[in-house]
mmCIF file of C-alpha atoms in Angstrom:
data_model
loop_
_atom_site.group_PDB
_atom_site.id
_atom_site.type_symbol
_atom_site.label_atom_id
_atom_site.label_comp_id
_atom_site.label_asym_id
_atom_site.label_seq_id
_atom_site.Cartn_x
_atom_site.Cartn_y
_atom_site.Cartn_z
ATOM 1 C CA MET A 1 -75.146 -47.394 -26.925
ATOM 2 C CA LYS A 2 -73.974 -50.021 -24.505
ATOM 3 C CA TYR A 3 -73.107 -48.804 -21.037
ATOM 4 C CA GLY A 4 -69.624 -50.236 -21.356
ATOM 5 C CA LEU A 5 -66.153 -49.291 -20.210
ATOM 6 C CA LEU A 6 -65.879 -45.907 -21.942
ATOM 7 C CA PRO A 7 -69.191 -44.454 -20.677
ATOM 8 C CA LYS A 8 -68.493 -45.804 -17.176
ATOM 9 C CA THR A 9 -64.983 -44.317 -17.212
ATOM 10 C CA MET A 10 -66.283 -40.961 -18.441
ATOM 11 C CA TRP A 11 -68.771 -40.859 -15.554
ATOM 12 C CA ALA A 12 -66.116 -41.889 -13.010
ATOM 13 C CA VAL A 13 -63.636 -39.270 -14.227
ATOM 14 C CA PHE A 14 -65.998 -36.300 -14.460
ATOM 15 C CA ALA A 15 -68.756 -36.968 -11.892
ATOM 16 C CA PRO A 16 -66.629 -35.623 -9.009
ATOM 17 C CA THR A 17 -66.100 -32.227 -10.671
ATOM 18 C CA PHE A 18 -69.725 -32.104 -11.820
ATOM 19 C CA LYS A 19 -70.784 -32.698 -8.195
ATOM 20 C CA LYS A 20 -68.248 -30.221 -6.797
ATOM 21 C CA ASN A 21 -69.556 -27.440 -9.061
ATOM 22 C CA LEU A 22 -73.297 -28.064 -8.731
ATOM 23 C CA HIS A 23 -73.548 -25.090 -6.361
ATOM 24 C CA ILE A 24 -73.175 -22.862 -9.457
ATOM 25 C CA ILE A 25 -76.525 -24.002 -10.845
ATOM 26 C CA SER A 26 -78.517 -25.411 -7.942
ATOM 27 C CA ALA A 27 -79.101 -25.364 -4.198
ATOM 28 C CA GLN A 28 -80.408 -28.946 -4.328
ATOM 29 C CA ASN A 29 -78.599 -31.796 -2.605
ATOM 30 C CA PRO A 30 -75.563 -32.617 -4.829
ATOM 31 C CA ASP A 31 -75.530 -36.288 -3.784
ATOM 32 C CA ALA A 32 -79.171 -36.756 -4.763
ATOM 33 C CA ILE A 33 -78.744 -34.903 -8.058
ATOM 34 C CA MET A 34 -75.704 -36.961 -9.039
ATOM 35 C CA LYS A 35 -77.319 -40.257 -8.028
ATOM 36 C CA ASN A 36 -80.400 -39.519 -10.121
ATOM 37 C CA ALA A 37 -78.300 -38.026 -12.936
ATOM 38 C CA HIS A 38 -76.230 -41.213 -13.143
ATOM 39 C CA ALA A 39 -79.372 -43.241 -13.777
ATOM 40 C CA LYS A 40 -80.541 -40.633 -16.315
ATOM 41 C CA TYR A 41 -77.092 -40.751 -18.038
ATOM 42 C CA ARG A 42 -77.447 -44.516 -18.542
ATOM 43 C CA GLU A 43 -81.007 -44.015 -19.795
ATOM 44 C CA ILE A 44 -79.879 -41.342 -22.285
ATOM 45 C CA LEU A 45 -77.036 -43.510 -23.570
ATOM 46 C CA ASN A 46 -79.422 -46.416 -24.112
ATOM 47 C CA GLN A 47 -81.140 -44.390 -26.846
ATOM 48 C CA VAL A 48 -77.876 -43.315 -28.532
ATOM 49 C CA GLN A 49 -76.932 -45.301 -31.608
ATOM 50 C CA GLU A 50 -73.566 -47.138 -31.443
ATOM 51 C CA PHE A 51 -70.685 -45.165 -32.926
ATOM 52 C CA ASP A 52 -68.614 -46.459 -35.831
ATOM 53 C CA LYS A 53 -65.200 -47.826 -34.954
ATOM 54 C CA GLY A 54 -62.708 -44.968 -34.941
ATOM 55 C CA ASP A 55 -65.328 -42.226 -34.523
ATOM 56 C CA ASN A 56 -63.547 -39.943 -32.062
ATOM 57 C CA PHE A 57 -66.661 -37.859 -31.357
ATOM 58 C CA ILE A 58 -67.949 -40.456 -28.909
ATOM 59 C CA LEU A 59 -66.354 -38.554 -26.006
ATOM 60 C CA ASN A 60 -68.288 -35.441 -27.010
ATOM 61 C CA ILE A 61 -71.600 -37.268 -26.871
ATOM 62 C CA LEU A 62 -70.707 -38.801 -23.507
ATOM 63 C CA SER A 63 -69.970 -35.385 -21.985
ATOM 64 C CA ALA A 64 -73.159 -34.029 -23.563
ATOM 65 C CA ALA A 65 -75.128 -36.885 -22.017
ATOM 66 C CA MET A 66 -73.590 -36.082 -18.623
ATOM 67 C CA LEU A 67 -74.574 -32.428 -18.835
ATOM 68 C CA ALA A 68 -78.054 -33.324 -20.083
ATOM 69 C CA ALA A 69 -78.543 -35.853 -17.273
ATOM 70 C CA VAL A 70 -77.603 -33.329 -14.592
ATOM 71 C CA TYR A 71 -79.702 -30.578 -16.189
ATOM 72 C CA LEU A 72 -82.760 -32.823 -16.440
ATOM 73 C CA GLU A 73 -82.529 -33.642 -12.713
ATOM 74 C CA LEU A 74 -82.658 -29.996 -11.610
ATOM 75 C CA ASP A 75 -85.946 -28.780 -10.152
ATOM 76 C CA LYS A 76 -85.180 -25.189 -11.118
ATOM 77 C CA LYS A 77 -83.352 -24.751 -14.420
ATOM 78 C CA PRO A 78 -80.408 -22.322 -14.413
ATOM 79 C CA ASN A 79 -79.938 -19.605 -17.010
ATOM 80 C CA ILE A 80 -77.516 -20.244 -19.866
ATOM 81 C CA GLU A 81 -74.738 -18.150 -18.293
ATOM 82 C CA GLN A 82 -74.846 -20.205 -15.093
ATOM 83 C CA LEU A 83 -74.963 -23.456 -17.034
ATOM 84 C CA THR A 84 -72.034 -22.365 -19.202
ATOM 85 C CA GLU A 85 -69.944 -21.561 -16.119
ATOM 86 C CA PHE A 86 -70.958 -24.843 -14.503
ATOM 87 C CA TYR A 87 -70.032 -26.949 -17.531
ATOM 88 C CA GLN A 88 -66.683 -25.222 -17.955
ATOM 89 C CA CYS A 89 -65.823 -25.772 -14.279
ATOM 90 C CA ALA A 90 -67.175 -29.332 -14.294
ATOM 91 C CA MET A 91 -65.000 -30.306 -17.253
ATOM 92 C CA ASP A 92 -61.875 -28.763 -15.713
ATOM 93 C CA ASN A 93 -60.133 -31.619 -13.966
ATOM 94 C CA PHE A 94 -56.717 -33.255 -13.942
ATOM 95 C CA VAL A 95 -57.498 -35.622 -16.830
ATOM 96 C CA MET A 96 -58.802 -32.848 -19.088
ATOM 97 C CA ARG A 97 -55.818 -30.617 -18.321
ATOM 98 C CA ILE A 98 -53.420 -33.425 -19.304
ATOM 99 C CA TYR A 99 -55.405 -34.103 -22.474
ATOM 100 C CA LEU A 100 -55.367 -30.457 -23.514
ATOM 101 C CA LYS A 101 -51.689 -30.063 -22.695
ATOM 102 C CA ASN A 102 -50.831 -33.018 -24.930
ATOM 103 C CA SER A 103 -53.325 -32.415 -27.743
ATOM 104 C CA ASN A 104 -50.747 -30.799 -30.078
ATOM 105 C CA GLN A 105 -53.440 -29.368 -32.310
ATOM 106 C CA PHE A 106 -51.084 -26.971 -34.062
ATOM 107 C CA THR A 107 -48.955 -29.598 -35.790
ATOM 108 C CA GLU A 108 -48.980 -30.834 -39.356
ATOM 109 C CA LYS A 109 -49.770 -34.365 -38.145
ATOM 110 C CA HIS A 110 -52.820 -33.186 -36.186
ATOM 111 C CA GLN A 111 -54.117 -31.153 -39.092
ATOM 112 C CA SER A 112 -53.615 -34.119 -41.425
ATOM 113 C CA THR A 113 -55.629 -36.251 -38.995
ATOM 114 C CA LEU A 114 -58.377 -33.602 -38.885
ATOM 115 C CA LYS A 115 -58.534 -33.540 -42.682
ATOM 116 C CA THR A 116 -58.825 -37.357 -42.781
ATOM 117 C CA ASN A 117 -61.488 -37.316 -40.043
ATOM 118 C CA ALA A 118 -63.439 -34.651 -41.939
ATOM 119 C CA GLU A 119 -63.443 -36.796 -45.073
ATOM 120 C CA LYS A 120 -64.542 -39.878 -43.096
ATOM 121 C CA SER A 121 -67.258 -37.903 -41.317
ATOM 122 C CA HIS A 122 -69.265 -37.604 -44.537
ATOM 123 C CA THR A 123 -69.667 -41.390 -44.700
ATOM 124 C CA ARG A 124 -71.255 -41.637 -41.236
ATOM 125 C CA ASN A 125 -74.978 -42.129 -40.821
ATOM 126 C CA ASN A 126 -75.108 -41.924 -37.029
ATOM 127 C CA PRO A 127 -77.197 -38.845 -36.140
ATOM 128 C CA TYR A 128 -75.300 -38.592 -32.827
ATOM 129 C CA SER A 129 -71.980 -38.027 -34.594
ATOM 130 C CA TRP A 130 -70.645 -35.075 -36.571
ATOM 131 C CA GLN A 131 -70.058 -34.274 -40.211
ATOM 132 C CA PHE A 132 -67.637 -31.518 -41.065
ATOM 133 C CA ASP A 133 -65.239 -30.028 -43.584
ATOM 134 C CA PHE A 134 -61.659 -29.044 -42.841
ATOM 135 C CA ARG A 135 -59.912 -26.068 -44.391
ATOM 136 C CA ALA A 136 -56.242 -25.399 -43.778
ATOM 137 C CA GLY A 137 -55.194 -21.821 -43.108
ATOM 138 C CA LYS A 138 -52.210 -19.826 -44.248
ATOM 139 C CA ASP A 139 -49.987 -21.441 -41.611
ATOM 140 C CA ILE A 140 -49.968 -24.273 -39.056
ATOM 141 C CA ASN A 141 -51.642 -22.087 -36.393
ATOM 142 C CA ILE A 142 -54.771 -21.459 -38.451
ATOM 143 C CA PHE A 143 -57.464 -23.841 -39.649
ATOM 144 C CA THR A 144 -61.221 -23.914 -39.940
ATOM 145 C CA ALA A 145 -63.592 -26.775 -39.250
ATOM 146 C CA ILE A 146 -67.081 -26.226 -40.621
ATOM 147 C CA PHE A 147 -69.636 -28.534 -39.022
ATOM 148 C CA THR A 148 -72.751 -29.398 -41.006
ATOM 149 C CA THR A 149 -74.121 -32.052 -38.629
ATOM 150 C CA CYS A 150 -73.765 -31.914 -34.838
ATOM 151 C CA GLY A 151 -74.378 -34.896 -32.587
ATOM 152 C CA ILE A 152 -74.865 -32.689 -29.537
ATOM 153 C CA CYS A 153 -77.612 -30.710 -31.278
ATOM 154 C CA HIS A 154 -79.307 -33.960 -32.267
ATOM 155 C CA LEU A 155 -79.090 -35.346 -28.726
ATOM 156 C CA MET A 156 -80.368 -32.179 -27.071
ATOM 157 C CA ASN A 157 -83.200 -31.814 -29.599
ATOM 158 C CA THR A 158 -84.169 -35.442 -28.996
ATOM 159 C CA LEU A 159 -84.231 -34.789 -25.235
ATOM 160 C CA GLY A 160 -86.214 -31.555 -25.702
ATOM 161 C CA ILE A 161 -83.510 -29.355 -24.137
ATOM 162 C CA SER A 162 -81.926 -27.641 -27.134
ATOM 163 C CA GLU A 163 -81.620 -24.465 -25.049
ATOM 164 C CA ILE A 164 -78.488 -25.863 -23.354
ATOM 165 C CA VAL A 165 -76.448 -26.405 -26.550
ATOM 166 C CA PRO A 166 -74.724 -22.979 -26.282
ATOM 167 C CA ALA A 167 -73.197 -23.992 -22.924
ATOM 168 C CA MET A 168 -71.463 -26.893 -24.616
ATOM 169 C CA CYS A 169 -70.434 -24.940 -27.706
ATOM 170 C CA HIS A 170 -68.852 -22.283 -25.514
ATOM 171 C CA TYR A 171 -66.551 -24.897 -24.015
ATOM 172 C CA ASP A 172 -65.091 -25.601 -27.482
ATOM 173 C CA TYR A 173 -63.807 -22.044 -27.563
ATOM 174 C CA VAL A 174 -62.366 -22.359 -24.055
ATOM 175 C CA MET A 175 -60.503 -25.500 -25.045
#
């Protein structure tokens, strides 16, 4: 994946809260970790296949690459509970709060978009993306998304750090 505008913006938006919360998982120098992690982030993204136009899971892989880059730069690896807390705190910034406030996921339009995205997901061949099925519930407040392919799992397996996937999955429930 090219280190273009979107990956650079993602790093610029979230690096400050990642740095601010590093104390949760490490006593190492936050400046040094983030400097090295930024280089690692670019390196990770270089091995990620380009996403199809309109594939909205690109942001998920960018945040996964950020977490992986930071984790890989730690001398002493934290336990999964610490990493989960860190990731949740690191992702909690002004931009994310605005996004979540305006996501309107319990609307007919959003659910229609999810259904369309689920159908499109089965035509994707990018192992760093997702494939899933959408099932509407009995009312607008209930739906199920069943994922059969997960880009984060693929990325973390490729990097040899599959043990950190639960920290990222937990954040889905928080959101």
